[in-house]
Amino acid sequence: MLLCALRAERIKRRHAPVFLAFFVLPLFPAVLGTANYLANLSVLDDTWYSLWTQHTLFASTFFLPALLGVFCAWQWRIEQAGHNLNAFLTMPVPVGTLYLSKLIPAAGMACLVQAVTGALFVLSGFLAGIREPAPPELFGWLLCGAMGGTAVCAVQLYVSLALRSFAVPVAIALVGGIAGLMLMSRGVGMVFPYSLLCLGMRANNPNMEIDVLQLALACAAYTLLFSILSVHRLKKQDAGGE
């Protein structure tokens, strides 16, 4: 049943222009970060690790949270147009399964954007003249970033469902990313979902040591919490909408 719901969602997303954003927007932090790295070589002298600080400073704070917010808002926007939500909720499929058909693609997009970020990082490094091998920690940074991104998606799916808006949830994601960096810098990032993306990617500090198990549990907890809230809200939704 879940596979059928996922296929239905894939049909809805077919030829959707929102996918272009996942390949275009990561270019901005890559270009800005590389330019900043090249302009400050006298200070940023730790090659790949210094370049990573510049890439993630922009990406995990501004671009990636907003990008995931756009995708989550767009997923619910399809259902909230016209009477689509009524048809969506009256499908002979459990509400939890319907919700998973939204969360799983969002988590997939979180993984995709990390893969694109990693590829652009390596490409930028070679274009910037770094000839050393890419850092062995890169896969771990991207994997933990994907976990944090999934938690952000769960939050954004609930926000987009509750607010029935497109622009406002995206703005919340952008503000959340900035707040997440601030809280992470104060050592309390684990208590805020948007900080988990920064923590996972080791934003602006690739030498940061974190408890990966604790991060994974925090990501799972936020994902589960906001998934439960979203499913509960869908169950309370009547045929005419709230």
mmCIF file of C-alpha atoms in Angstrom:
data_model
loop_
_atom_site.group_PDB
_atom_site.id
_atom_site.type_symbol
_atom_site.label_atom_id
_atom_site.label_comp_id
_atom_site.label_asym_id
_atom_site.label_seq_id
_atom_site.Cartn_x
_atom_site.Cartn_y
_atom_site.Cartn_z
ATOM 1 C CA MET A 1 0.000 0.000 0.000
ATOM 2 C CA LEU A 2 2.868 2.352 0.800
ATOM 3 C CA LEU A 3 4.430 1.609 -2.581
ATOM 4 C CA CYS A 4 1.179 2.540 -4.319
ATOM 5 C CA ALA A 5 1.036 5.812 -2.376
ATOM 6 C CA LEU A 6 4.654 6.551 -3.284
ATOM 7 C CA ARG A 7 3.930 5.878 -6.951
ATOM 8 C CA ALA A 8 0.998 8.288 -6.793
ATOM 9 C CA GLU A 9 3.257 10.950 -5.300
ATOM 10 C CA ARG A 10 5.867 10.308 -7.990
ATOM 11 C CA ILE A 11 3.250 10.940 -10.669
ATOM 12 C CA LYS A 12 2.312 14.227 -9.003
ATOM 13 C CA ARG A 13 5.973 15.283 -8.958
ATOM 14 C CA ARG A 14 6.635 14.320 -12.576
ATOM 15 C CA HIS A 15 8.102 17.230 -14.535
ATOM 16 C CA ALA A 16 7.787 19.468 -11.471
ATOM 17 C CA PRO A 17 10.106 22.516 -11.749
ATOM 18 C CA VAL A 18 10.832 22.357 -8.005
ATOM 19 C CA PHE A 19 13.440 19.668 -8.685
ATOM 20 C CA LEU A 20 15.617 22.143 -10.571
ATOM 21 C CA ALA A 21 16.137 24.013 -7.304
ATOM 22 C CA PHE A 22 17.955 21.011 -5.812
ATOM 23 C CA PHE A 23 20.610 21.278 -8.491
ATOM 24 C CA VAL A 24 20.710 25.053 -8.972
ATOM 25 C CA LEU A 25 20.491 26.486 -5.426
ATOM 26 C CA PRO A 26 23.455 24.480 -4.027
ATOM 27 C CA LEU A 27 25.580 26.269 -6.631
ATOM 28 C CA PHE A 28 25.213 29.538 -4.730
ATOM 29 C CA PRO A 29 26.851 28.475 -1.439
ATOM 30 C CA ALA A 30 29.488 26.593 -3.458
ATOM 31 C CA VAL A 31 30.380 29.688 -5.473
ATOM 32 C CA LEU A 32 30.180 32.066 -2.504
ATOM 33 C CA GLY A 33 32.124 29.725 -0.243
ATOM 34 C CA THR A 34 34.857 29.082 -2.798
ATOM 35 C CA ALA A 35 35.202 32.784 -3.568
ATOM 36 C CA ASN A 36 35.493 33.582 0.137
ATOM 37 C CA TYR A 37 38.069 30.809 0.555
ATOM 38 C CA LEU A 38 40.214 32.098 -2.327
ATOM 39 C CA ALA A 39 39.981 35.661 -1.032
ATOM 40 C CA ASN A 40 41.288 34.652 2.404
ATOM 41 C CA LEU A 41 43.972 32.061 1.695
ATOM 42 C CA SER A 42 46.327 33.748 4.140
ATOM 43 C CA VAL A 43 43.939 32.888 6.969
ATOM 44 C CA LEU A 44 42.152 29.838 5.584
ATOM 45 C CA ASP A 45 45.242 27.683 5.159
ATOM 46 C CA ASP A 46 43.841 24.232 5.989
ATOM 47 C CA THR A 47 42.922 23.402 2.361
ATOM 48 C CA TRP A 48 39.858 21.106 2.223
ATOM 49 C CA TYR A 49 38.839 21.754 5.823
ATOM 50 C CA SER A 50 38.987 25.520 5.399
ATOM 51 C CA LEU A 51 37.003 25.260 2.180
ATOM 52 C CA TRP A 52 34.370 23.174 3.956
ATOM 53 C CA THR A 53 33.907 25.865 6.596
ATOM 54 C CA GLN A 54 33.110 28.382 3.881
ATOM 55 C CA HIS A 55 30.737 26.110 1.986
ATOM 56 C CA THR A 56 28.756 25.032 5.036
ATOM 57 C CA LEU A 57 28.619 28.506 6.555
ATOM 58 C CA PHE A 58 26.278 29.531 3.743
ATOM 59 C CA ALA A 59 24.693 26.187 2.857
ATOM 60 C CA SER A 60 23.526 24.842 6.220
ATOM 61 C CA THR A 61 22.364 28.241 7.465
ATOM 62 C CA PHE A 62 20.553 29.790 4.498
ATOM 63 C CA PHE A 63 20.206 27.625 1.426
ATOM 64 C CA LEU A 64 19.591 24.044 2.564
ATOM 65 C CA PRO A 65 16.904 24.721 5.206
ATOM 66 C CA ALA A 66 15.065 27.007 2.782
ATOM 67 C CA LEU A 67 15.428 24.478 -0.021
ATOM 68 C CA LEU A 68 13.956 21.669 2.075
ATOM 69 C CA GLY A 69 11.240 24.077 3.221
ATOM 70 C CA VAL A 70 10.345 24.783 -0.406
ATOM 71 C CA PHE A 71 9.984 21.090 -1.216
ATOM 72 C CA CYS A 72 7.876 20.325 1.858
ATOM 73 C CA ALA A 73 5.623 23.347 1.278
ATOM 74 C CA TRP A 74 5.247 22.404 -2.385
ATOM 75 C CA GLN A 75 4.203 18.841 -1.489
ATOM 76 C CA TRP A 76 1.291 20.076 0.625
ATOM 77 C CA ARG A 77 0.539 22.910 -1.792
ATOM 78 C CA ILE A 78 -0.502 20.305 -4.356
ATOM 79 C CA GLU A 79 -3.043 18.848 -1.919
ATOM 80 C CA GLN A 80 -4.279 22.186 -0.612
ATOM 81 C CA ALA A 81 -5.165 23.493 -4.075
ATOM 82 C CA GLY A 82 -8.876 23.221 -4.827
ATOM 83 C CA HIS A 83 -10.433 20.097 -3.330
ATOM 84 C CA ASN A 84 -7.339 17.929 -3.683
ATOM 85 C CA LEU A 85 -6.951 17.541 0.077
ATOM 86 C CA ASN A 86 -10.445 16.068 0.347
ATOM 87 C CA ALA A 87 -9.597 13.518 -2.329
ATOM 88 C CA PHE A 88 -6.240 12.842 -0.678
ATOM 89 C CA LEU A 89 -7.802 12.127 2.727
ATOM 90 C CA THR A 90 -10.621 9.974 1.350
ATOM 91 C CA MET A 91 -8.265 7.563 -0.391
ATOM 92 C CA PRO A 92 -8.598 3.965 0.925
ATOM 93 C CA VAL A 93 -5.168 4.261 2.517
ATOM 94 C CA PRO A 94 -4.302 4.743 6.220
ATOM 95 C CA VAL A 95 -3.462 8.333 7.101
ATOM 96 C CA GLY A 96 -0.058 7.271 8.399
ATOM 97 C CA THR A 97 0.751 5.752 5.006
ATOM 98 C CA LEU A 98 -0.378 8.923 3.232
ATOM 99 C CA TYR A 99 1.924 10.937 5.448
ATOM 100 C CA LEU A 100 4.859 8.600 4.826
ATOM 101 C CA SER A 101 4.332 9.113 1.101
ATOM 102 C CA LYS A 102 5.241 12.753 1.771
ATOM 103 C CA LEU A 103 8.013 12.207 4.325
ATOM 104 C CA ILE A 104 9.964 9.552 2.400
ATOM 105 C CA PRO A 105 10.410 11.696 -0.750
ATOM 106 C CA ALA A 106 11.343 14.656 1.457
ATOM 107 C CA ALA A 107 13.989 12.537 3.195
ATOM 108 C CA GLY A 108 15.178 11.452 -0.244
ATOM 109 C CA MET A 109 15.556 15.087 -1.213
ATOM 110 C CA ALA A 110 17.559 15.690 1.974
ATOM 111 C CA CYS A 111 19.927 12.930 0.852
ATOM 112 C CA LEU A 112 20.033 14.253 -2.717
ATOM 113 C CA VAL A 113 20.940 17.767 -1.660
ATOM 114 C CA GLN A 114 23.745 16.415 0.506
ATOM 115 C CA ALA A 115 25.078 14.414 -2.438
ATOM 116 C CA VAL A 116 24.984 17.495 -4.673
ATOM 117 C CA THR A 117 26.652 19.555 -1.938
ATOM 118 C CA GLY A 118 29.431 16.980 -1.609
ATOM 119 C CA ALA A 119 29.991 16.797 -5.364
ATOM 120 C CA LEU A 120 30.164 20.583 -5.670
ATOM 121 C CA PHE A 121 32.544 20.748 -2.715
ATOM 122 C CA VAL A 122 34.989 18.313 -4.320
ATOM 123 C CA LEU A 123 34.708 20.046 -7.695
ATOM 124 C CA SER A 124 35.216 23.454 -6.089
ATOM 125 C CA GLY A 125 38.304 22.206 -4.277
ATOM 126 C CA PHE A 126 39.969 21.026 -7.454
ATOM 127 C CA LEU A 127 39.025 24.229 -9.273
ATOM 128 C CA ALA A 128 40.503 26.183 -6.351
ATOM 129 C CA GLY A 129 43.803 24.364 -6.840
ATOM 130 C CA ILE A 130 43.639 21.873 -3.972
ATOM 131 C CA ARG A 131 45.417 18.731 -5.106
ATOM 132 C CA GLU A 132 45.270 16.742 -1.893
ATOM 133 C CA PRO A 133 42.743 13.869 -1.609
ATOM 134 C CA ALA A 134 39.318 14.907 -0.398
ATOM 135 C CA PRO A 135 38.930 14.588 3.395
ATOM 136 C CA PRO A 136 37.983 11.079 4.545
ATOM 137 C CA GLU A 137 35.381 12.566 6.907
ATOM 138 C CA LEU A 138 33.341 13.946 3.983
ATOM 139 C CA PHE A 139 30.969 10.980 3.737
ATOM 140 C CA GLY A 140 30.269 11.162 7.477
ATOM 141 C CA TRP A 141 29.548 14.890 7.270
ATOM 142 C CA LEU A 142 27.106 14.341 4.415
ATOM 143 C CA LEU A 143 25.431 11.335 6.039
ATOM 144 C CA CYS A 144 24.892 13.184 9.327
ATOM 145 C CA GLY A 145 23.726 16.211 7.362
ATOM 146 C CA ALA A 146 21.127 14.014 5.641
ATOM 147 C CA MET A 147 19.884 12.819 9.047
ATOM 148 C CA GLY A 148 19.579 16.401 10.239
ATOM 149 C CA GLY A 149 17.879 17.350 6.975
ATOM 150 C CA THR A 150 15.296 14.598 7.457
ATOM 151 C CA ALA A 151 14.420 16.014 10.880
ATOM 152 C CA VAL A 152 14.047 19.463 9.303
ATOM 153 C CA CYS A 153 11.742 17.959 6.661
ATOM 154 C CA ALA A 154 9.507 16.440 9.335
ATOM 155 C CA VAL A 155 9.209 19.834 11.020
ATOM 156 C CA GLN A 156 8.561 21.618 7.736
ATOM 157 C CA LEU A 157 5.919 19.126 6.643
ATOM 158 C CA TYR A 158 4.013 19.814 9.844
ATOM 159 C CA VAL A 159 4.445 23.583 9.535
ATOM 160 C CA SER A 160 3.299 23.559 5.904
ATOM 161 C CA LEU A 161 0.304 21.380 6.764
ATOM 162 C CA ALA A 162 -0.693 23.555 9.701
ATOM 163 C CA LEU A 163 -0.255 26.957 8.045
ATOM 164 C CA ARG A 164 -1.579 26.094 4.578
ATOM 165 C CA SER A 165 0.834 28.531 3.033
ATOM 166 C CA PHE A 166 3.850 28.365 0.773
ATOM 167 C CA ALA A 167 5.904 31.447 1.578
ATOM 168 C CA VAL A 168 5.501 31.462 5.374
ATOM 169 C CA PRO A 169 6.873 27.928 5.997
ATOM 170 C CA VAL A 170 9.836 28.686 3.740
ATOM 171 C CA ALA A 171 10.500 31.849 5.744
ATOM 172 C CA ILE A 172 10.276 29.806 8.964
ATOM 173 C CA ALA A 173 12.833 27.361 7.557
ATOM 174 C CA LEU A 174 15.198 30.225 6.737
ATOM 175 C CA VAL A 175 14.845 31.770 10.203
ATOM 176 C CA GLY A 176 15.212 28.310 11.741
ATOM 177 C CA GLY A 177 18.486 27.742 9.901
ATOM 178 C CA ILE A 178 19.940 30.994 11.192
ATOM 179 C CA ALA A 179 18.717 30.307 14.731
ATOM 180 C CA GLY A 180 20.107 26.798 14.482
ATOM 181 C CA LEU A 181 23.611 28.084 13.779
ATOM 182 C CA MET A 182 23.388 30.508 16.704
ATOM 183 C CA LEU A 183 22.257 27.797 19.117
ATOM 184 C CA MET A 184 24.903 25.395 17.863
ATOM 185 C CA SER A 185 27.589 27.986 18.504
ATOM 186 C CA ARG A 186 26.347 28.159 22.115
ATOM 187 C CA GLY A 187 26.621 24.414 22.555
ATOM 188 C CA VAL A 188 22.894 23.657 22.740
ATOM 189 C CA GLY A 189 22.306 22.577 19.161
ATOM 190 C CA MET A 190 20.944 19.143 20.062
ATOM 191 C CA VAL A 191 17.762 20.684 21.508
ATOM 192 C CA PHE A 192 16.734 22.498 18.308
ATOM 193 C CA PRO A 193 15.799 20.610 15.118
ATOM 194 C CA TYR A 194 17.299 23.105 12.685
ATOM 195 C CA SER A 195 20.626 22.930 14.515
ATOM 196 C CA LEU A 196 20.860 19.226 13.738
ATOM 197 C CA LEU A 197 21.582 20.006 10.091
ATOM 198 C CA CYS A 198 24.426 22.338 11.095
ATOM 199 C CA LEU A 199 25.758 19.852 13.629
ATOM 200 C CA GLY A 200 25.638 16.941 11.244
ATOM 201 C CA MET A 201 27.543 18.817 8.553
ATOM 202 C CA ARG A 202 29.981 20.245 11.143
ATOM 203 C CA ALA A 203 29.079 23.683 9.790
ATOM 204 C CA ASN A 204 31.965 26.133 9.963
ATOM 205 C CA ASN A 205 33.975 23.701 12.116
ATOM 206 C CA PRO A 206 34.936 20.378 10.469
ATOM 207 C CA ASN A 207 37.065 19.446 13.486
ATOM 208 C CA MET A 208 34.061 19.558 15.801
ATOM 209 C CA GLU A 209 33.600 16.317 17.721
ATOM 210 C CA ILE A 210 30.013 15.234 18.214
ATOM 211 C CA ASP A 211 28.322 12.126 19.544
ATOM 212 C CA VAL A 212 26.940 10.623 16.339
ATOM 213 C CA LEU A 213 24.625 8.293 18.259
ATOM 214 C CA GLN A 214 23.204 11.233 20.206
ATOM 215 C CA LEU A 215 22.738 13.129 16.945
ATOM 216 C CA ALA A 216 20.969 10.164 15.352
ATOM 217 C CA LEU A 217 18.663 9.798 18.358
ATOM 218 C CA ALA A 218 17.855 13.519 18.344
ATOM 219 C CA CYS A 219 17.091 13.407 14.610
ATOM 220 C CA ALA A 220 14.910 10.311 15.073
ATOM 221 C CA ALA A 221 13.094 11.892 18.013
ATOM 222 C CA TYR A 222 12.240 15.098 16.146
ATOM 223 C CA THR A 223 11.264 13.154 13.030
ATOM 224 C CA LEU A 224 8.970 10.892 15.054
ATOM 225 C CA LEU A 225 7.482 13.749 17.097
ATOM 226 C CA PHE A 226 6.533 15.915 14.127
ATOM 227 C CA SER A 227 5.381 12.894 12.145
ATOM 228 C CA ILE A 228 2.969 12.032 14.953
ATOM 229 C CA LEU A 229 1.767 15.648 15.059
ATOM 230 C CA SER A 230 1.216 15.676 11.293
ATOM 231 C CA VAL A 231 -0.685 12.383 11.281
ATOM 232 C CA HIS A 232 -2.811 13.556 14.208
ATOM 233 C CA ARG A 233 -3.632 16.762 12.352
ATOM 234 C CA LEU A 234 -4.566 14.852 9.210
ATOM 235 C CA LYS A 235 -6.845 12.563 11.194
ATOM 236 C CA LYS A 236 -8.628 15.570 12.697
ATOM 237 C CA GLN A 237 -9.076 17.166 9.297
ATOM 238 C CA ASP A 238 -12.731 16.997 8.292
ATOM 239 C CA ALA A 239 -14.008 16.719 4.738
ATOM 240 C CA GLY A 240 -14.446 20.470 4.454
ATOM 241 C CA GLY A 241 -11.010 21.324 5.839
ATOM 242 C CA GLU A 242 -10.141 22.980 9.120
#
